[in-house]
Amino acid sequence: MKKFSVVIAGGGSTFTPGIVLMLLANRQRFPLRALKFYDNDAERQQVIAEACKIILKEQAPEIEFSYSTDPQTAFSDVDFVMAHIRVGKYPMREKDEKIPLRHCVLGQETCGPGGIAYGMRSIGGVLELVDYMEKYSPEAWMLNYSNPAAIVAEATRRLRPQAKILNICDMPIGIEGRMAKIVGLEDRKQMRVRYYGLNHFGWWTSIEDLQGNDLMPKLREYVAKYGYVPPSADNHTEASWNDTFAKAKAVQALDPDTMPNTYLKYYLFPDYVVKHANPDYTRANEVMDHREKQVFNSCRAITAAGNSSAGELEIDEHASYIVDLATAIAFNTQERMLLIVPNNGAIHNFDDEAMVEIPCLVGHNGPEPLTVGDIPQFQKGLMSQQVAVEKLVVDAWEQHSYQRLWQAITLSKTVPSASVAKAILDDLIEANKEYWPELH
Ligand code: NAD
Ligand code: G6P
Ligand code: MN
């Protein structure tokens, strides 16, 4: 069986150890010959990499492991690039979340003005990764889950149209796991779904078991009462995420024929979100105080002890969708997966040039999108507005245009007026000086 060489871009990510453990657990179906990390922050990456080196030595000494901040070293001789970078890291996420809140607008990693600000930072970072891959391993595929995936995907569609990059998100996977629990199935792969939308902005229209039984009636009844909080709630879910899963109840009420993506709460209930936010302590603070500390402390402990049992790193089981995607390409499995792809007629009554999240069959040539057909007015209206925001952000980045970015923020459903949009924009420009192109 062929063995693969993988580079993880964003080696210093809090998710890297969980993904390494997941890759090790899945190496029967996706064998590795080499694993490399790449990051532009040597110090941050080293902490994660030194611990992973020990784990790999314990579990799979035959896999060649290395890490580097040098693009040529990292991107040469690879079959897959798994990309999860965060340009500006958590301190900039904190600003994305807190600046809009100062103007009574929600602050979120990928939605509203915060997501737009993050997009303006991410586009350049991800394009750079694509260029390294094309220069040093032109045959490779990039599996990208760097956020904000919707804006990054529009930028790569437009600016690197030939690139072998697939953009994917884990939110539908997480929600489907909850749906499976709700209907009493062991895992989400025992369901076949139809879904359409944009990234972090979509709806399930059909959910069946593998025998073709309709699971929607049962789900509808349950979600109308409890949202996506399953009957036996696991104590892994943090309180803030639990609120989001519970709020799906209100989101679902807007269109009871479908099941919503949880991120729609930010667009449909922005007033609720602002009211329940603490402007001095946002999700970035929670992540820095918990996940980041936990992962980095564990890695330091493992390195100091020279032994993986000194830390508490958990396998990121649900990240195995990344292996599903890699094996679909490597072994032409034709697995059906939700990917962010150019619409190209899949949704009949929607912009051909929009990046949409829809089911695709994935094989060695990449994704083959399935037909969605016509979508209803409510969804079409919301999606048209949001896709325009995403396109305007890429326009702004490309043209260095203040005007386009002001329009983008104004058009976001999360922002009440052009004057509020302008005030937020001016604060974001100040905060993002190091990262954004200079706008005029
Ligand atoms: P993190 O800050 O812990 O890690 C990101 C790493 O990227 C850092 O080590 C940073 O130094 C590095 N980096 C930043 N800019 C870079 C550049 N230009 N080149 C190389 N490396 C660079 O962040 P995290 O919370 O672990 O998340 C990582 C990314 O994964 C984020 O974009 C996050 O939004 C995304 N994510 C996406 C999904 C999804 O569903 N698509 C799910 C989870 C996380
Ligand atoms: C989900 C989304 C990701 C997002 C993440 C944020 O997994 O699909 O796109 O980055 O949530 O999680 P966090 O724990 O960092 O707030
Ligand atoms: Mn996502």
Coordinates of C-alpha atoms in Angstrom, one line a residue, residues 2-438:
K2 CA 1.2 3.5 -0.9
K3 CA 2.6 5.6 2.0
F4 CA 2.1 9.3 2.1
S5 CA 4.1 12.4 3.1
V6 CA 2.1 15.1 4.9
V7 CA 2.9 18.6 6.0
I8 CA 0.7 20.2 8.7
A9 CA 0.8 24.0 8.1
G10 CA 0.1 25.7 11.3
G11 CA 2.3 23.2 13.2
G12 CA 1.9 25.3 16.3
S13 CA -1.9 25.1 16.4
T14 CA -3.7 23.9 19.5
F15 CA -5.3 21.3 17.2
T16 CA -2.0 19.8 15.9
P17 CA -1.5 17.2 18.7
G18 CA -5.1 15.9 18.5
I19 CA -4.7 15.6 14.7
V20 CA -1.4 13.8 15.0
L21 CA -3.0 11.3 17.4
M22 CA -5.9 10.9 14.9
L23 CA -3.5 10.3 12.0
L24 CA -1.7 7.7 14.0
A25 CA -5.0 6.0 14.9
N26 CA -6.0 5.9 11.2
R27 CA -2.7 4.9 9.7
Q28 CA -4.0 1.5 8.6
R29 CA -6.2 3.2 6.0
F30 CA -3.9 6.2 5.5
P31 CA -0.3 5.1 5.9
L32 CA 2.3 7.8 6.5
R33 CA 6.0 7.7 5.5
A34 CA 6.7 11.2 6.5
L35 CA 5.1 13.9 8.7
K36 CA 6.3 17.5 8.8
F37 CA 5.2 20.6 10.5
Y38 CA 5.4 24.1 9.1
D39 CA 4.7 27.4 11.0
N40 CA 6.0 30.9 10.8
D41 CA 6.3 31.1 14.6
A42 CA 9.3 28.9 15.4
E43 CA 8.9 29.1 19.2
R44 CA 5.2 28.2 19.3
Q45 CA 5.7 25.4 16.8
Q46 CA 8.7 23.9 18.7
V47 CA 6.6 23.3 21.9
I48 CA 4.0 21.3 20.0
A49 CA 6.5 19.6 17.7
E50 CA 8.9 18.4 20.4
A51 CA 6.0 16.6 22.2
C52 CA 4.7 15.2 19.0
K53 CA 8.2 13.9 18.2
I54 CA 8.1 11.8 21.4
I55 CA 4.6 10.5 20.6
L56 CA 5.6 9.5 17.2
K57 CA 8.8 7.8 18.4
E58 CA 6.7 5.8 20.9
Q59 CA 3.9 4.8 18.4
A60 CA 5.4 4.8 15.0
P61 CA 9.2 5.3 14.8
E62 CA 9.1 4.4 11.1
I63 CA 7.4 7.7 10.2
E64 CA 10.0 10.3 9.4
F65 CA 9.2 13.4 11.5
S66 CA 10.6 16.9 11.2
Y67 CA 9.5 20.5 11.6
S68 CA 10.6 23.8 10.1
T69 CA 9.8 27.4 9.4
D70 CA 11.5 27.2 6.1
P71 CA 9.0 26.8 3.3
Q72 CA 11.3 24.8 0.9
T73 CA 12.1 22.2 3.6
A74 CA 8.5 21.9 4.7
F75 CA 6.7 21.8 1.4
S76 CA 9.2 19.7 -0.6
D77 CA 8.3 16.0 -1.2
V78 CA 4.7 16.1 0.2
D79 CA 1.5 14.5 -1.0
F80 CA -0.9 16.5 1.2
V81 CA -0.8 19.8 2.9
M82 CA -3.2 20.0 5.9
A83 CA -3.6 23.6 6.6
H84 CA -4.9 25.2 9.8
I85 CA -3.2 28.5 10.2
R86 CA -4.5 31.5 12.2
V87 CA -2.9 34.7 11.0
G88 CA -2.6 37.0 13.9
K89 CA -3.2 34.2 16.4
Y90 CA -5.5 34.5 19.5
P91 CA -4.6 38.1 20.4
M92 CA -6.0 39.2 17.0
R93 CA -9.0 36.9 17.4
E94 CA -9.6 38.7 20.7
K95 CA -9.6 42.0 18.9
D96 CA -11.9 40.7 16.2
E97 CA -14.4 39.8 18.9
K98 CA -14.1 42.8 21.2
I99 CA -13.9 45.7 18.7
P100 CA -17.4 45.2 17.2
L101 CA -18.8 44.7 20.7
R102 CA -17.7 48.2 21.6
H103 CA -20.2 49.3 18.9
C104 CA -22.9 46.9 20.2
V105 CA -22.3 44.6 17.3
L106 CA -21.5 40.9 17.8
G107 CA -17.9 39.8 17.9
Q108 CA -17.3 36.4 16.4
E109 CA -14.3 34.5 15.0
T110 CA -15.9 33.9 11.5
C111 CA -19.2 35.9 11.4
G112 CA -19.9 39.6 11.1
P113 CA -17.1 42.3 11.3
G114 CA -14.8 40.0 13.3
G115 CA -14.9 37.3 10.6
I116 CA -14.4 40.0 7.9
A117 CA -11.3 41.3 9.8
Y118 CA -9.9 37.7 10.1
G119 CA -10.6 37.2 6.4
M120 CA -8.5 40.2 5.5
R121 CA -5.6 38.7 7.5
S122 CA -6.1 35.1 6.3
I123 CA -6.3 35.6 2.5
G124 CA -2.6 36.4 2.2
G125 CA -1.5 33.7 4.6
V126 CA -3.4 30.9 2.8
L127 CA -2.4 32.1 -0.7
E128 CA 1.2 32.0 0.4
L129 CA 0.8 28.3 1.5
V130 CA -0.8 27.5 -1.9
D131 CA 2.2 29.1 -3.7
Y132 CA 4.7 27.1 -1.6
M133 CA 2.8 23.9 -2.3
E134 CA 2.7 24.6 -6.1
K135 CA 6.4 25.6 -6.1
Y136 CA 7.8 22.7 -4.1
S137 CA 5.2 19.9 -4.5
P138 CA 3.1 20.7 -7.6
E139 CA 1.3 17.3 -7.5
A140 CA 0.1 17.7 -3.9
W141 CA -3.3 18.6 -2.6
M142 CA -4.1 21.1 0.1
L143 CA -6.9 20.2 2.6
N144 CA -7.6 23.6 4.1
Y145 CA -9.6 24.3 7.2
S146 CA -8.0 27.6 8.0
N147 CA -10.8 30.1 8.7
P148 CA -12.7 32.1 7.8
A149 CA -13.2 29.3 5.3
A150 CA -15.9 31.1 3.2
I151 CA -13.7 34.1 2.5
V152 CA -10.5 32.1 2.1
A153 CA -12.4 29.8 -0.4
E154 CA -13.7 32.8 -2.4
A155 CA -10.1 34.2 -2.5
T156 CA -8.6 30.9 -3.8
R157 CA -11.4 30.4 -6.3
R158 CA -10.7 33.9 -7.7
L159 CA -7.0 34.3 -7.3
R160 CA -5.6 30.7 -7.6
P161 CA -8.3 29.1 -9.8
Q162 CA -6.1 26.1 -10.8
A163 CA -4.9 25.3 -7.3
K164 CA -5.5 21.8 -5.9
I165 CA -7.1 23.1 -2.7
L166 CA -10.2 21.7 -1.0
N167 CA -11.9 23.8 1.7
I168 CA -13.7 22.0 4.4
C169 CA -15.4 22.6 7.7
D170 CA -16.0 20.4 10.7
M171 CA -19.2 22.1 12.0
P172 CA -21.7 20.0 9.9
I173 CA -19.7 16.9 11.1
G174 CA -20.1 17.9 14.7
I175 CA -23.8 18.6 14.3
E176 CA -24.4 15.4 12.4
G177 CA -22.7 13.5 15.3
R178 CA -25.3 15.1 17.6
M179 CA -28.1 14.2 15.2
A180 CA -27.0 10.6 15.1
K181 CA -27.1 10.5 19.0
I182 CA -30.6 12.1 19.0
V183 CA -32.0 9.4 16.6
G184 CA -30.1 6.6 18.4
L185 CA -27.5 5.8 15.7
E186 CA -23.9 4.9 16.5
D187 CA -22.4 7.5 14.3
R188 CA -23.1 10.0 11.6
K189 CA -21.9 7.7 8.8
Q190 CA -25.1 5.8 9.3
M191 CA -27.0 8.7 7.9
R192 CA -27.2 10.1 4.4
V193 CA -27.8 13.8 4.2
R194 CA -28.7 16.6 1.8
Y195 CA -27.4 20.0 2.8
Y196 CA -26.8 23.3 1.1
G197 CA -25.6 26.8 2.0
L198 CA -22.4 28.8 2.5
N199 CA -19.8 27.9 5.0
H200 CA -21.1 28.4 8.5
F201 CA -24.4 29.3 6.9
G202 CA -26.5 26.3 5.7
W203 CA -29.4 23.9 6.2
W204 CA -30.0 20.2 6.0
T205 CA -33.0 19.4 3.9
S206 CA -33.0 15.6 4.2
I207 CA -31.6 13.1 6.7
E208 CA -32.1 9.4 6.1
D209 CA -30.6 6.2 7.6
L210 CA -28.8 3.9 5.1
Q211 CA -32.0 2.0 4.5
G212 CA -33.7 5.2 3.4
N213 CA -35.9 5.8 6.4
D214 CA -36.7 9.5 6.9
L215 CA -35.1 10.7 10.2
M216 CA -36.3 14.3 9.8
P217 CA -39.6 13.9 11.7
K218 CA -37.9 12.6 14.8
L219 CA -35.1 15.2 14.6
R220 CA -37.7 18.0 14.0
E221 CA -39.6 17.1 17.1
Y222 CA -36.4 16.9 19.2
V223 CA -34.7 20.0 18.0
A224 CA -37.8 22.0 18.4
K225 CA -37.6 21.2 22.2
Y226 CA -33.8 20.9 22.9
G227 CA -31.9 22.2 19.9
Y228 CA -28.8 20.1 19.3
V229 CA -28.2 19.2 22.9
P230 CA -28.4 15.4 22.8
P231 CA -30.2 13.3 25.4
S232 CA -27.1 12.2 27.3
A233 CA -25.1 15.4 27.2
D234 CA -21.3 14.7 27.4
N235 CA -19.3 16.8 29.8
H236 CA -16.8 17.6 27.1
T237 CA -19.0 20.4 25.8
E238 CA -18.1 23.8 27.2
A239 CA -20.9 26.1 28.4
S240 CA -20.6 28.6 25.6
W241 CA -20.8 25.9 22.9
N242 CA -23.7 24.3 24.8
D243 CA -25.6 27.6 24.5
T244 CA -25.0 27.6 20.8
F245 CA -26.3 24.0 20.4
A246 CA -29.4 24.9 22.5
K247 CA -30.1 28.1 20.6
A248 CA -30.5 25.9 17.4
K249 CA -34.0 25.4 18.7
A250 CA -34.8 29.1 18.0
V251 CA -33.0 29.1 14.7
Q252 CA -34.8 25.9 13.6
A253 CA -38.2 27.6 14.3
L254 CA -37.7 30.0 11.4
D255 CA -37.9 27.1 8.9
P256 CA -39.1 23.9 10.6
D257 CA -38.8 22.0 7.3
T258 CA -35.0 22.1 7.6
M259 CA -32.3 21.6 10.2
P260 CA -30.0 24.7 10.6
N261 CA -26.3 25.1 11.0
T262 CA -25.6 26.5 14.5
Y263 CA -23.8 29.5 13.0
L264 CA -27.0 30.9 11.7
K265 CA -27.7 32.1 15.2
Y266 CA -25.3 35.0 14.7
Y267 CA -27.2 36.3 11.6
L268 CA -30.8 35.6 12.8
F269 CA -30.4 36.5 16.5
P270 CA -27.6 39.1 16.6
D271 CA -29.3 41.1 19.3
Y272 CA -29.6 38.0 21.5
V273 CA -25.9 37.3 21.0
V274 CA -24.8 40.8 21.9
K275 CA -27.0 40.8 25.0
H276 CA -25.4 37.6 26.2
A277 CA -21.8 38.6 25.4
N278 CA -19.3 39.8 28.0
P279 CA -17.3 42.6 26.1
D280 CA -14.4 42.0 28.5
Y281 CA -14.2 38.2 28.2
T282 CA -15.0 36.6 24.8
R283 CA -14.5 33.2 23.3
A284 CA -10.8 34.0 22.5
N285 CA -10.2 34.5 26.3
E286 CA -11.9 31.2 27.0
V287 CA -9.7 29.4 24.4
M288 CA -6.5 31.1 25.7
D289 CA -7.3 30.3 29.3
H290 CA -8.4 26.7 28.6
R291 CA -7.5 24.9 25.4
E292 CA -4.3 26.7 24.7
K293 CA -3.0 26.4 28.2
Q294 CA -4.0 22.8 28.5
V295 CA -2.4 21.8 25.2
F296 CA 0.8 23.8 25.6
N297 CA 1.3 22.7 29.3
S298 CA 0.8 19.1 28.3
C299 CA 3.3 19.3 25.5
R300 CA 5.9 20.9 27.8
A301 CA 5.3 18.2 30.4
I302 CA 5.8 15.5 27.7
T303 CA 9.0 17.0 26.4
A304 CA 10.4 17.5 29.9
A305 CA 9.6 13.9 30.9
G306 CA 10.5 12.4 27.5
N307 CA 7.4 10.4 27.8
S308 CA 3.8 10.9 26.5
S309 CA 2.2 9.7 29.7
A310 CA 3.4 13.0 31.3
G311 CA 0.8 15.0 29.4
E312 CA -2.9 14.8 28.7
L313 CA -3.3 15.1 25.0
E314 CA -6.6 13.9 23.5
I315 CA -7.1 12.3 20.1
D316 CA -9.3 14.6 17.9
E317 CA -11.5 11.7 16.8
H318 CA -13.9 13.9 14.8
A319 CA -11.0 15.3 12.8
S320 CA -10.9 11.9 11.1
Y321 CA -12.9 13.6 8.4
I322 CA -9.6 15.0 7.2
V323 CA -8.4 11.4 6.7
D324 CA -11.7 10.6 4.9
L325 CA -10.9 13.4 2.5
A326 CA -7.3 12.5 2.0
T327 CA -8.2 8.8 1.4
A328 CA -11.0 9.8 -1.0
I329 CA -8.4 11.6 -3.1
A330 CA -5.6 9.1 -2.6
F331 CA -7.6 5.9 -3.2
N332 CA -10.5 7.3 -5.3
T333 CA -13.1 6.2 -2.7
Q334 CA -15.9 8.5 -4.1
E335 CA -17.0 9.2 -0.6
R336 CA -19.8 11.6 -0.2
M337 CA -18.7 14.7 1.8
L338 CA -19.8 18.3 2.3
L339 CA -17.2 20.6 0.7
I340 CA -17.0 24.3 0.0
V341 CA -16.9 24.4 -3.9
P342 CA -17.9 26.8 -6.7
N343 CA -21.7 26.6 -7.2
N344 CA -21.5 26.2 -11.0
G345 CA -25.2 25.5 -11.3
A346 CA -25.5 23.0 -8.4
I347 CA -28.0 25.3 -6.7
H348 CA -30.1 26.3 -9.8
N349 CA -31.4 29.7 -8.7
F350 CA -28.1 30.9 -7.2
D351 CA -24.9 32.7 -8.4
D352 CA -22.7 30.2 -10.4
E353 CA -19.6 32.0 -9.0
A354 CA -20.5 31.7 -5.3
M355 CA -18.6 29.3 -3.1
V356 CA -21.2 27.0 -1.6
E357 CA -21.1 24.2 0.9
I358 CA -22.8 21.1 -0.6
P359 CA -22.5 17.3 -0.9
C360 CA -19.8 16.2 -3.3
L361 CA -18.5 12.8 -4.3
V362 CA -14.7 12.9 -3.8
G363 CA -12.2 10.9 -5.9
H364 CA -8.7 11.2 -7.3
N365 CA -9.6 14.3 -9.4
G366 CA -11.2 16.1 -6.5
P367 CA -14.8 16.9 -5.8
E368 CA -17.8 16.2 -8.0
P369 CA -20.7 18.3 -6.6
L370 CA -24.2 16.9 -6.5
T371 CA -27.2 18.8 -7.8
V372 CA -29.2 20.7 -5.2
G373 CA -31.9 22.2 -7.4
D374 CA -33.9 25.3 -6.5
I375 CA -33.8 26.8 -3.0
P376 CA -36.6 28.7 -1.2
Q377 CA -36.8 32.5 -1.1
F378 CA -35.8 32.8 2.6
Q379 CA -32.5 30.9 2.2
K380 CA -31.8 32.5 -1.1
G381 CA -32.2 36.0 0.2
L382 CA -30.0 35.4 3.2
M383 CA -27.3 33.6 1.2
S384 CA -27.3 36.3 -1.5
Q385 CA -26.6 39.0 1.1
Q386 CA -23.9 36.9 2.8
V387 CA -22.1 35.8 -0.4
A388 CA -22.0 39.5 -1.4
V389 CA -20.3 40.3 1.9
E390 CA -17.7 37.6 1.3
K391 CA -17.1 38.7 -2.3
L392 CA -16.7 42.4 -1.3
V393 CA -14.1 41.4 1.3
V394 CA -12.0 39.7 -1.4
D395 CA -12.5 42.8 -3.7
A396 CA -11.3 45.0 -0.8
W397 CA -8.2 42.8 -0.2
E398 CA -7.4 42.7 -3.9
Q399 CA -8.0 46.4 -4.7
H400 CA -6.9 47.7 -1.3
S401 CA -10.2 49.4 -1.2
Y402 CA -11.6 51.1 1.9
Q403 CA -14.9 51.6 0.0
R404 CA -15.4 47.9 -0.7
L405 CA -14.7 46.9 2.9
W406 CA -17.1 49.5 4.2
Q407 CA -19.7 48.1 1.9
A408 CA -18.9 44.6 3.1
I409 CA -19.4 45.4 6.8
T410 CA -22.5 47.5 6.0
L411 CA -24.0 44.6 4.1
S412 CA -23.4 42.1 6.9
K413 CA -26.8 41.2 8.5
T414 CA -25.1 41.6 11.9
V415 CA -24.5 45.3 11.4
P416 CA -27.4 47.9 11.9
S417 CA -26.1 50.8 9.7
A418 CA -23.4 52.2 7.5
S419 CA -22.3 54.7 10.2
V420 CA -21.8 51.9 12.7
A421 CA -20.0 49.9 10.0
K422 CA -17.7 52.8 9.4
A423 CA -16.9 53.3 13.0
I424 CA -16.1 49.5 13.4
L425 CA -14.0 49.6 10.2
D426 CA -11.9 52.5 11.4
D427 CA -11.1 50.7 14.7
L428 CA -10.4 47.4 12.8
I429 CA -7.9 49.2 10.5
E430 CA -6.0 50.6 13.4
A431 CA -5.9 47.1 15.1
N432 CA -4.9 45.3 11.9
K433 CA -2.1 47.6 10.6
E434 CA 0.5 44.8 10.7
Y435 CA -1.7 42.4 8.7
W436 CA -4.0 44.1 6.2
P437 CA -3.0 45.7 3.0
E438 CA -3.1 49.5 3.4

